[in-house]
Short mmCIF file of C-alpha atoms and ligand atoms in Angstrom, two decimals:
data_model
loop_
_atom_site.label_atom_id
_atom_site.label_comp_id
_atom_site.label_asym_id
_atom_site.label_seq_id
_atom_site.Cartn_x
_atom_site.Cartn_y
_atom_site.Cartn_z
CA UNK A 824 10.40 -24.70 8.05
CA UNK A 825 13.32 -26.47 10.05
CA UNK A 826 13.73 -24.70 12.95
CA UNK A 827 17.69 -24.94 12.54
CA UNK A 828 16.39 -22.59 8.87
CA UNK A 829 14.78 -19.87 10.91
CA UNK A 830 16.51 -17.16 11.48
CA UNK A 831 17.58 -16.71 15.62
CA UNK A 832 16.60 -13.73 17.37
CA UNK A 833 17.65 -12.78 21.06
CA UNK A 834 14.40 -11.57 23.00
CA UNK A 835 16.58 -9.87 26.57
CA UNK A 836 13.58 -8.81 28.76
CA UNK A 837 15.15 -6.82 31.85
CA UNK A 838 13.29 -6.01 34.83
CA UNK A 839 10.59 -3.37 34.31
CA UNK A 840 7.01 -3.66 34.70
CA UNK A 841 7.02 -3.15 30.52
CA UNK A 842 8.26 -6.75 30.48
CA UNK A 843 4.45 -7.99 30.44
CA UNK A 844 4.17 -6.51 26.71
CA UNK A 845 7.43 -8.34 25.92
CA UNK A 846 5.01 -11.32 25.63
CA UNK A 847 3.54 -9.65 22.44
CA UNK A 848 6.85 -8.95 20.72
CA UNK A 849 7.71 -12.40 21.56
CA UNK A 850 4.16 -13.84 19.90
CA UNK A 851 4.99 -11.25 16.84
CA UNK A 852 8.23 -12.83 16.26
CA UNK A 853 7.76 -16.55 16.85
CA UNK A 854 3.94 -15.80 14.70
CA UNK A 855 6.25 -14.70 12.03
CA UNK A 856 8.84 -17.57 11.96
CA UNK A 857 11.81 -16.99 13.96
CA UNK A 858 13.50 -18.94 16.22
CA UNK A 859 13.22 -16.79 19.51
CA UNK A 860 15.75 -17.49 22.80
CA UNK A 861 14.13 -15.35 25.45
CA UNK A 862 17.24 -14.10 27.80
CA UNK A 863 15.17 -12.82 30.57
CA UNK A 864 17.47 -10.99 33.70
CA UNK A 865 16.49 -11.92 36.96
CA UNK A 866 14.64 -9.02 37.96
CA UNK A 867 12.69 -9.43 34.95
CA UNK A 868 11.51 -12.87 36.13
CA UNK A 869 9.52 -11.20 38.83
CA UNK A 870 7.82 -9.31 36.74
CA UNK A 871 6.68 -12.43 34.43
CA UNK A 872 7.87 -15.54 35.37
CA UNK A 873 10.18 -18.61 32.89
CA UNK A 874 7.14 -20.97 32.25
CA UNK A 875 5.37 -17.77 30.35
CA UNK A 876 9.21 -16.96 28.40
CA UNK A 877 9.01 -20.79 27.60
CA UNK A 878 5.95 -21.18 26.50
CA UNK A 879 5.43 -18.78 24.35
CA UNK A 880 8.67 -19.22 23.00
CA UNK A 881 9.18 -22.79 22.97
CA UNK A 882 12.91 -22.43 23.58
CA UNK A 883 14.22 -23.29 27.35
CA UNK A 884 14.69 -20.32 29.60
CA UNK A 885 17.54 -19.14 31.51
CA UNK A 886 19.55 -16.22 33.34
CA UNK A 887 22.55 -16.98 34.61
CA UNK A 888 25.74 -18.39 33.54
CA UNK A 889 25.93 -21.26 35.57
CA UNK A 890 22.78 -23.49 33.77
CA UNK A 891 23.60 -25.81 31.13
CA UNK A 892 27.53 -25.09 31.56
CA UNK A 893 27.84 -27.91 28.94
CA UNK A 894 26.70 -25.96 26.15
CA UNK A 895 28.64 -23.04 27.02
CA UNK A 896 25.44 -20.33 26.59
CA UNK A 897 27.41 -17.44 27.70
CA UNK A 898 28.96 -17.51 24.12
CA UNK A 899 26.90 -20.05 22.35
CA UNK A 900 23.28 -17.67 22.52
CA UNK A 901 25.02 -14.60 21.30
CA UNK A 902 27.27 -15.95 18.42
CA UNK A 903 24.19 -17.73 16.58
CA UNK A 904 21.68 -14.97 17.28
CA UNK A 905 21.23 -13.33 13.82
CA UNK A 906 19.14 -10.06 15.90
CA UNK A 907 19.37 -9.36 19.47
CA UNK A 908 16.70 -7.11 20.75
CA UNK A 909 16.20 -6.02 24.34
CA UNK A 910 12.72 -4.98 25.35
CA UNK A 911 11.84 -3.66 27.99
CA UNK A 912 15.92 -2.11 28.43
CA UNK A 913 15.94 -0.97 31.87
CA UNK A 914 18.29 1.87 32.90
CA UNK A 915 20.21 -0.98 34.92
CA UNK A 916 20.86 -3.19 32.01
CA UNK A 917 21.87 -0.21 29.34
CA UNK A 918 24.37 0.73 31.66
CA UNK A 919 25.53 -2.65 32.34
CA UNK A 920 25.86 -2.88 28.49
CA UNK A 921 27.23 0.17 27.59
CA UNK A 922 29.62 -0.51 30.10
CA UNK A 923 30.34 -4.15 28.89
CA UNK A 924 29.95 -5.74 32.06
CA UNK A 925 28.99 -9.13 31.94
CA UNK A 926 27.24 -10.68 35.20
CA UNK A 927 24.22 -12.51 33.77
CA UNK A 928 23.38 -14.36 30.23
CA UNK A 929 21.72 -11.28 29.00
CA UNK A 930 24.82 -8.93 29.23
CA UNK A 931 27.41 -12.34 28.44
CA UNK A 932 25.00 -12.63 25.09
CA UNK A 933 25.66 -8.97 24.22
CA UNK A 934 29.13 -8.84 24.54
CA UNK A 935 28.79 -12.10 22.14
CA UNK A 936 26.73 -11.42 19.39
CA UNK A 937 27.73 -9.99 16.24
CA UNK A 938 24.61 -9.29 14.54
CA UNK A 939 22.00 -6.05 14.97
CA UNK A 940 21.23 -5.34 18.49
CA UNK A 941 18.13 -3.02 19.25
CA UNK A 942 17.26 -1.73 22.97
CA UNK A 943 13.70 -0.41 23.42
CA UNK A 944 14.39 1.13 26.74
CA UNK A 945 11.62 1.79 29.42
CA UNK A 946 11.58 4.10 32.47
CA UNK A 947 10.54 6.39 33.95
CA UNK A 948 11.41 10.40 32.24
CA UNK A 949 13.63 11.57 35.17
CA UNK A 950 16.00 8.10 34.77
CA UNK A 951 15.43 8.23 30.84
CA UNK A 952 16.96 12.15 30.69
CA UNK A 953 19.33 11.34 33.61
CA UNK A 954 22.87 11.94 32.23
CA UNK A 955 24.26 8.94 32.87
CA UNK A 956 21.60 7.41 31.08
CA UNK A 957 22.15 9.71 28.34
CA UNK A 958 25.67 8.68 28.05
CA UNK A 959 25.09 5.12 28.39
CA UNK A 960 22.51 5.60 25.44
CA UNK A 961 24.99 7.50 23.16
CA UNK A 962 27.77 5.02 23.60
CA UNK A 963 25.87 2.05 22.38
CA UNK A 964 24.47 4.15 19.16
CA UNK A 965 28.30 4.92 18.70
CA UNK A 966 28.65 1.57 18.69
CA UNK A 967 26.07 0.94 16.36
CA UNK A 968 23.08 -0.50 18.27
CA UNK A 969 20.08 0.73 17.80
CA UNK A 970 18.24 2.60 20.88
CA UNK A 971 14.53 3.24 19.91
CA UNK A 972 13.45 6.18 21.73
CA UNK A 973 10.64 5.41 24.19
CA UNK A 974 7.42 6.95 24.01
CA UNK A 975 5.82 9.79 25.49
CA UNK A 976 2.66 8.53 27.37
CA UNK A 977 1.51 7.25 30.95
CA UNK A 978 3.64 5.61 32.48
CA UNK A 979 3.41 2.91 35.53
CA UNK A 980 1.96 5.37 38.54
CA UNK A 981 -0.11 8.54 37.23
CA UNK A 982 2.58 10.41 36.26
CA UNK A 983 2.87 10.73 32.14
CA UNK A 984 6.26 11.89 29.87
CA UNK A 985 8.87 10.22 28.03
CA UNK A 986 9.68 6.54 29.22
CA UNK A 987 7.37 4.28 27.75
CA UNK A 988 7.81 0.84 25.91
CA UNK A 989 6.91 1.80 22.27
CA UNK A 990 3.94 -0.37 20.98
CA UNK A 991 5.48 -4.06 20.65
CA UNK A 992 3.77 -4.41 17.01
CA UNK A 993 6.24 -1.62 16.02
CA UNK A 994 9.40 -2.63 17.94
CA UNK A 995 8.56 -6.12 16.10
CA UNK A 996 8.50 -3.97 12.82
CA UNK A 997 11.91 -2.29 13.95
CA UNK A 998 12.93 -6.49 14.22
CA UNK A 999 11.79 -7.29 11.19
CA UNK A 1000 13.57 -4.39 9.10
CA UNK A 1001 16.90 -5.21 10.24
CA UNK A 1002 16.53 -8.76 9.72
CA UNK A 1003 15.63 -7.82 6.49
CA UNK A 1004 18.55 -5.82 5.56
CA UNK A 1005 20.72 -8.56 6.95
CA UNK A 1006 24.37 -7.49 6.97
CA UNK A 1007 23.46 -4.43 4.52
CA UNK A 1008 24.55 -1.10 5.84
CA UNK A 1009 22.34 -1.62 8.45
CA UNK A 1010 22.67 1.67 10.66
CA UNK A 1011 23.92 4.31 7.57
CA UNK A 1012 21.54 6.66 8.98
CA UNK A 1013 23.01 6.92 12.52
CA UNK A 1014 23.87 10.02 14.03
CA UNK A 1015 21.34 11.90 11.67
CA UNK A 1016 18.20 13.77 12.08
CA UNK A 1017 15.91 13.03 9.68
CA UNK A 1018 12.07 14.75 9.42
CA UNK A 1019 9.45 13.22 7.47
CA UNK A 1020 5.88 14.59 6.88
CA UNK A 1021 3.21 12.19 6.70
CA UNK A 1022 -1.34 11.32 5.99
CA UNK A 1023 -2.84 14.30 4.54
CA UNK A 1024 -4.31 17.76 5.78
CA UNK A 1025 -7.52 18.66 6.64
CA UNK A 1026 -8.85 22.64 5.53
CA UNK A 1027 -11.80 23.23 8.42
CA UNK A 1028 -15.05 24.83 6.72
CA UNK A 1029 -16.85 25.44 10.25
CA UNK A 1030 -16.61 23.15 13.29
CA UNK A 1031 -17.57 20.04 11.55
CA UNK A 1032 -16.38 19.51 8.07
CA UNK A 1033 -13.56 20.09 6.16
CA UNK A 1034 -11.72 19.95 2.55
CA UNK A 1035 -9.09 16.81 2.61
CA UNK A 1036 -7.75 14.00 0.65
CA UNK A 1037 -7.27 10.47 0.65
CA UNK A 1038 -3.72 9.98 1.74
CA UNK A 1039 -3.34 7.07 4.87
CA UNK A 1040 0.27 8.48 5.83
CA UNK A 1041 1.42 4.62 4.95
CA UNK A 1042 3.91 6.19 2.61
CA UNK A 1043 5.37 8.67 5.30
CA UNK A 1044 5.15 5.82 8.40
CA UNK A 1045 7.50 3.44 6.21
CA UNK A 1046 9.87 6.21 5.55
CA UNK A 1047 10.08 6.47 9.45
CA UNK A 1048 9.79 3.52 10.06
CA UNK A 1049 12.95 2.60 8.02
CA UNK A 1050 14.75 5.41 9.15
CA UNK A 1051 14.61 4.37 12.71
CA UNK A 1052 15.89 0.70 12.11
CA UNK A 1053 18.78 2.44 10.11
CA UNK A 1054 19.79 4.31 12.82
CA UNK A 1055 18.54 8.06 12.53
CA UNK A 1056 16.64 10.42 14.77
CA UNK A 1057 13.09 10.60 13.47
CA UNK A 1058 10.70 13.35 13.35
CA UNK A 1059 7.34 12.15 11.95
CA UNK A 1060 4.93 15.14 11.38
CA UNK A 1061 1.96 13.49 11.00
CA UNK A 1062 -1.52 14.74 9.42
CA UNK A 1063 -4.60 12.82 10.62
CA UNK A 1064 -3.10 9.34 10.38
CA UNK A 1065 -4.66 6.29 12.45
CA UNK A 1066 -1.43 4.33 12.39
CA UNK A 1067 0.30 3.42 15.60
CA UNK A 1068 3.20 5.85 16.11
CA UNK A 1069 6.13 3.85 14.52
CA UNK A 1070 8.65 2.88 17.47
CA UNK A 1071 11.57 5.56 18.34
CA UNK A 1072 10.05 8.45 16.13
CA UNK A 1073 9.18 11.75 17.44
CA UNK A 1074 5.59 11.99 16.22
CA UNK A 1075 4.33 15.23 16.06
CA UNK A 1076 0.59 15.17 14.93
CA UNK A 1077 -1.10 18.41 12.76
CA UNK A 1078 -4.21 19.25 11.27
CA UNK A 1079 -3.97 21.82 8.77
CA UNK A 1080 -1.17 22.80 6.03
CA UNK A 1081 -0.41 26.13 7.99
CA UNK A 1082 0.11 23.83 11.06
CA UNK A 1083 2.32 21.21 8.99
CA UNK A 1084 3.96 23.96 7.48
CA UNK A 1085 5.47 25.53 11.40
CA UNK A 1086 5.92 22.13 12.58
CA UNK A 1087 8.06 20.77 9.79
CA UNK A 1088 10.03 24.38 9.49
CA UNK A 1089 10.89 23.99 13.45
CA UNK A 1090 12.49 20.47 13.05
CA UNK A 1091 13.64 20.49 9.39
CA UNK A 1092 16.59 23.39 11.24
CA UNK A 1093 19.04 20.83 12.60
CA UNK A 1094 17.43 17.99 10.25
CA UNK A 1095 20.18 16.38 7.81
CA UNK A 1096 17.18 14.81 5.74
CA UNK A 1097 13.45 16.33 5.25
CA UNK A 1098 10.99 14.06 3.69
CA UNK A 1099 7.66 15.17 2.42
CA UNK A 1100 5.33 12.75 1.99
CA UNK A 1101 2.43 14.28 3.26
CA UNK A 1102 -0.45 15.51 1.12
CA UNK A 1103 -0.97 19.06 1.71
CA UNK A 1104 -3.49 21.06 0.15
CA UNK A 1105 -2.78 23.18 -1.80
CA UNK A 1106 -6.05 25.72 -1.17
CA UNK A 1107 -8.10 26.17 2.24
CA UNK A 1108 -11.01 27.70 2.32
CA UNK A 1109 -10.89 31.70 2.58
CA UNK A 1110 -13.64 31.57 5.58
CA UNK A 1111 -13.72 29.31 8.50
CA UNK A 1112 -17.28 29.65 9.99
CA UNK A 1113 -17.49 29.71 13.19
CA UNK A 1114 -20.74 28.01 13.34
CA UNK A 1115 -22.08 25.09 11.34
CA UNK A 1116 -23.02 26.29 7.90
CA UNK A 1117 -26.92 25.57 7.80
CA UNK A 1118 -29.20 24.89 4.77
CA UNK A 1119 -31.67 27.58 4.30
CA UNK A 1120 -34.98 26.35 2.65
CA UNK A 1121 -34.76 27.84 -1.34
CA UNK A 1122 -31.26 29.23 -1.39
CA UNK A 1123 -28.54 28.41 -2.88
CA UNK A 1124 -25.41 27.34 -0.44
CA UNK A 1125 -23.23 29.99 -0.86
CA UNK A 1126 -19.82 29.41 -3.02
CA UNK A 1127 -16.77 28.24 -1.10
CA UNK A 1128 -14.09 30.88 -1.76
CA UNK A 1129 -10.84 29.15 -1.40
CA UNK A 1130 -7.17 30.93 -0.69
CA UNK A 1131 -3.64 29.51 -1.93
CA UNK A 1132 -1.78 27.60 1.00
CA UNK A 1133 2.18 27.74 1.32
CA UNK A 1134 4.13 25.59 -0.70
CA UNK A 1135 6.20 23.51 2.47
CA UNK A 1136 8.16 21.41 0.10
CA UNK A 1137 9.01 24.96 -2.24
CA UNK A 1138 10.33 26.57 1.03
CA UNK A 1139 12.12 23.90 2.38
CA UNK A 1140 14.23 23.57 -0.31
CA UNK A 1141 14.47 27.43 -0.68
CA UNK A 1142 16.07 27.59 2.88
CA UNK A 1143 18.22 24.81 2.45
CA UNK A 1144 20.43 26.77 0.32
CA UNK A 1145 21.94 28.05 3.97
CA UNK A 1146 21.63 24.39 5.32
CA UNK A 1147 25.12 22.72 3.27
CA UNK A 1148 24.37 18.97 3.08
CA UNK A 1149 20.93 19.01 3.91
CA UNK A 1150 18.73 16.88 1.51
CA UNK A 1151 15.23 18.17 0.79
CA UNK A 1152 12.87 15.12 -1.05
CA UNK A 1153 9.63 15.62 -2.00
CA UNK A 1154 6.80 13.03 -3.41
CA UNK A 1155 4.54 14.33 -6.20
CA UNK A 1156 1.07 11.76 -7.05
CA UNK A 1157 0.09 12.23 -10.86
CA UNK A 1158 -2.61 11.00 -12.66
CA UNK A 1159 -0.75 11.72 -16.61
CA UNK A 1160 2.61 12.14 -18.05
CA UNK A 1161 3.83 10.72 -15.08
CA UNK A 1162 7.34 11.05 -15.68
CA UNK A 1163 7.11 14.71 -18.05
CA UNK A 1164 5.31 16.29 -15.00
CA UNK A 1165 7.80 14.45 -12.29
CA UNK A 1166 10.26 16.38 -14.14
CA UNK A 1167 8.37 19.56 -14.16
CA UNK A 1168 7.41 19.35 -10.86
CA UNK A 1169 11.21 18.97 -9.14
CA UNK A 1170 12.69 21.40 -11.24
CA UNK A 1171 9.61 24.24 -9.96
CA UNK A 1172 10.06 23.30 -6.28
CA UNK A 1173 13.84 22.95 -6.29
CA UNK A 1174 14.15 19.76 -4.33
CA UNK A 1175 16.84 17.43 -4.51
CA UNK A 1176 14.66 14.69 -4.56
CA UNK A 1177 11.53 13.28 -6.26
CA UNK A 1178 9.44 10.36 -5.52
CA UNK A 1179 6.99 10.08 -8.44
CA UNK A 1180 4.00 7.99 -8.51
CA UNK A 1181 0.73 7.26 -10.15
CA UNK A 1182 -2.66 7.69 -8.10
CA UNK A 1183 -6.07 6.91 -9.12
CA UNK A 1184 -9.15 5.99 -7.41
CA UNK A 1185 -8.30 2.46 -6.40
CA UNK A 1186 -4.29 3.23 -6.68
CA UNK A 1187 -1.81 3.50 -4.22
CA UNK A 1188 -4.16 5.53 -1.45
CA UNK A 1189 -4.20 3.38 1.57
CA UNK A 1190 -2.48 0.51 -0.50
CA UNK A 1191 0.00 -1.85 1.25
CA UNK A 1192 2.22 -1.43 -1.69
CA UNK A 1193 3.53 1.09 -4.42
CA UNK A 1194 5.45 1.72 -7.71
CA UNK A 1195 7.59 4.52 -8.71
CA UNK A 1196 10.53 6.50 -10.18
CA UNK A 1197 12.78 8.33 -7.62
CA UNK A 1198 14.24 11.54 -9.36
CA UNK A 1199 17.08 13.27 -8.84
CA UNK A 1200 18.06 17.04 -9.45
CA UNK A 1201 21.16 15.33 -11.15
CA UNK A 1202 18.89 14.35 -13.98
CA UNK A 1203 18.74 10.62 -12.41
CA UNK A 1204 16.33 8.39 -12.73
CA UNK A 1205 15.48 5.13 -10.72
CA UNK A 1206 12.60 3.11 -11.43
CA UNK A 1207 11.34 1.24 -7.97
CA UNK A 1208 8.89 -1.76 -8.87
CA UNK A 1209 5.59 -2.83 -7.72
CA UNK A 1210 6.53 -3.85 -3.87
CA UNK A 1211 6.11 -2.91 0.14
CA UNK A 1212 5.71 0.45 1.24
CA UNK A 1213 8.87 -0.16 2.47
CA UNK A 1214 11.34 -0.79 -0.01
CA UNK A 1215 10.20 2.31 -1.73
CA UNK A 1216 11.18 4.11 1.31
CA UNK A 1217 14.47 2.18 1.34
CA UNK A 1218 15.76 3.43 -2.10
CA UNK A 1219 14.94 7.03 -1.01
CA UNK A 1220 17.14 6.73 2.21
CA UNK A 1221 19.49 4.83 0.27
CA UNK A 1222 19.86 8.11 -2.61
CA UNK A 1223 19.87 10.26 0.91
CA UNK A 1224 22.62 8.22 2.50
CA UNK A 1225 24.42 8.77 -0.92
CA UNK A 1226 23.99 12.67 -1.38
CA UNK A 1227 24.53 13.13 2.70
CA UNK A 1228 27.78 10.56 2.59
CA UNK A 1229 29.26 12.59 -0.81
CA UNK A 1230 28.18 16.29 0.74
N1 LIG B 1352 3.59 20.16 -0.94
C1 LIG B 1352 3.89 21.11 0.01
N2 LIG B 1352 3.06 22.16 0.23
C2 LIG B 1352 1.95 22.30 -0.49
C3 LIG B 1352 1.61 21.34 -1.48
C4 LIG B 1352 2.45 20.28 -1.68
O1 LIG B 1352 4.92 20.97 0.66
N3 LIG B 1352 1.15 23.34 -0.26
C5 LIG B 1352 4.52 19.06 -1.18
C6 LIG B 1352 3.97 17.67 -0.95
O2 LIG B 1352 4.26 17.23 0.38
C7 LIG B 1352 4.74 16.84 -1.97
C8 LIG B 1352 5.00 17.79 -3.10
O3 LIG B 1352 4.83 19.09 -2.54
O4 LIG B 1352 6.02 16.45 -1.45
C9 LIG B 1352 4.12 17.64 -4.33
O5 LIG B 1352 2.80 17.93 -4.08
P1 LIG B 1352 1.69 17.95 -5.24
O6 LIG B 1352 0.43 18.30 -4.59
O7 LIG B 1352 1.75 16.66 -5.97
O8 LIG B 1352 2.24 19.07 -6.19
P2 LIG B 1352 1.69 20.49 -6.44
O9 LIG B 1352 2.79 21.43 -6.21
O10 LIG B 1352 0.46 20.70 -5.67
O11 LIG B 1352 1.39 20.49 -7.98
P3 LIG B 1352 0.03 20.15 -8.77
O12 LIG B 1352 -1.10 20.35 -7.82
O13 LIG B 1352 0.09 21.09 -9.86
O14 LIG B 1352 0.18 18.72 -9.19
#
């Protein structure tokens, strides 16, 4: 590809010691053929110096205002970028953007571009819950950038808490979306609180085994996933994935369906969306041994009794009678009569909502991709083809965005 044919992309790396795993994002993005301008501050060039931006990046490296003058950067940089995305965003530099100031290339570029911006901020949790910070953070999401919220984790001394650069793979992931959607309604989802339940629950027996099911949580990391490059809050209530926490959600992990079932409750209550894509059971056994269950030489293993667990999705949409405008979805996995038990299925549970699909052995579970038919309680139907993960989980926000926009 012509490099003049790749799409631009803005890599601002501000002065935090995060700015070392800015390398990655940069390798991510260049790896996957875009044309990457690194627009480093100054602090962050003691931190990781220009020949390691240049490099890697193959672009020339600057910071201020006064290099190149000829080419006018200062405008130039931002108007061609087609994605801007700052990583690490310091505390200094989202305040010098929300604030429009304009002092270096990074915050002349901002002021500039007209395409997507994202901020992965870094810091530590006092400067990240500061109020000016919080401010700061709120006027560029009214503006309609997108602010991933850090992680929770260690940060740089041996204190741990909210402030850390989400993994690079997944702020590259965060990139790649919006490119993706181009000048779609990129950030339709901002302002809103959306919950989605993810992987699949585990019923303990006795300390070491359990009854589960083959679900990866792929499904329920796209949704998230998506949902955070469109703007919205994200709560990801996640049963035994091994996925890397998608960038800016609020992962909550769970084991069982009884846990699932308190942890989605508490943040479906100010949630404008709740997504369950999670595979619960639907029995656990009656008796949870305490010990391991042995083999005893000539008897029989004793029967597992099993009890019914609640129906999350069945209650969720039950209380969100009282909720006006909240949209409850739910995901059903059939093996016949696909579409006759879809039906079935959203009209017992009461959801608004019904992502339909066809499992089997080698089908779907743990599958990069996926096929089905989104239902709606309107008696709609809407066939999604053979294709990512992720643009199944775009047509369901894109139904949400529609039944939250017409509530
Ligand atoms: N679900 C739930 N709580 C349960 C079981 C399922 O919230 N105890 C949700 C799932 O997250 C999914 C939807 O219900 O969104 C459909 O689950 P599925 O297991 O396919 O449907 P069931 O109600 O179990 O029906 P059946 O087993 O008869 O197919």
């Amino acid at each position: 590809m012509d490099r003049s044919d790749k799409p631009r992309v803005v890599l601002g790396v501000s002065g935090g010691i995060a700015a070392y795993k800015a390398c990655e994002l940069l390798r991510r993005l260049t790896e996957s053929g875009h044309d990457v301008r690194v627009v480093p501050t100054g602090s962050a060039l003691r931190f990781v110096g220009e020949p390691t931006w240049a490099a890697l990046s193959g672009n020339p490296v600057t910071t201020g205002v006064w290099e190149d003058v000829h080419e006018v950067p200062h405008v130039r940089i931002g108007q061609e970028a087609d994605l801007v995305v700052v990583a690490p965003a310091t505390a200094d530099t989202l305040a010098r953007a929300a604030h429009g100031l304009a002092d270096d290339l990074l915050t002349n570029t901002l002021l500039t571009a007209r395409c997507p911006v994202v901020f992965a901020p870094a810091m530590h949790t006092e400067m990240w819950e500061h109020p000016a910070t919080a401010e700061n953070v709120a006027t560029l999401r009214r503006r309609g950038a997108v602010v991933i919220e850090p992680a929770v984790g260690r940060l740089t001394g041996k204190d741990t808490g909210k402030g850390r650069l989400p993994d690079p793979g997944e702020i590259f992931e965060v990139c790649r979306r919006l490119l993706a959607r181009g000048a779609a309604p990129g950030r339709d989802l901002a302002g809103r609180h959306v919950v989605v339940s993810a992987g699949g629950t585990r019923e303990p027996l006795d300390p070491v085994r359990f009854l589960g099911n083959r679900s990866s949580g792929r499904q329920g990391y796209a949704l998230a996933r998506t949902a955070v490059a469109r703007g919205a809050r994200v709560t990801l209530v996640a049963a035994n994935t091994s996925l890397p926490d998608p960038a800016g959600a609020d992962v909550v992990p769970v084991g069982t369906a009884v846990q699932l079932r308190e942890a989605v409750l508490k943040a479906a209550e100010d949630a404008d969306a709740v997504v369950m894509a999670a595979a619960v059971a639907d029995f656990r056994p009656a008796r949870y041994a305490q010990g391991k269950i042995k083999k005893r030489d000539g008897q029989e293993p004793e029967p597992v009794a099993l009890v019914r667990n609640p129906d999350v999705l069945a209650e969720l949409a039950g209380l969100s009678a009282a909720r006006p405008g909240q949209v409850v979805v739910g995901f059903a996995a059939e093996t016949d009569d696909v579409l006759a038990n879809g039906r079935a299925k959203l009209a017992r549970k009461g959801c608004d909502l019904l992502v339909v699909n066809e499992v089997g052995e080698d089908r779907t579970f743990g599958a990069e991709e996926n096929e089905a038919v989104v239902l709606g309680a309107d008696g709609s139907e809407t066939p999604v083809p053979h294709g990512p993960k992720e643009a199944l989980a775009d047509t369901v926000w894109d139904k949400v965005v529609h039944m939250l926009n017409a509530g």
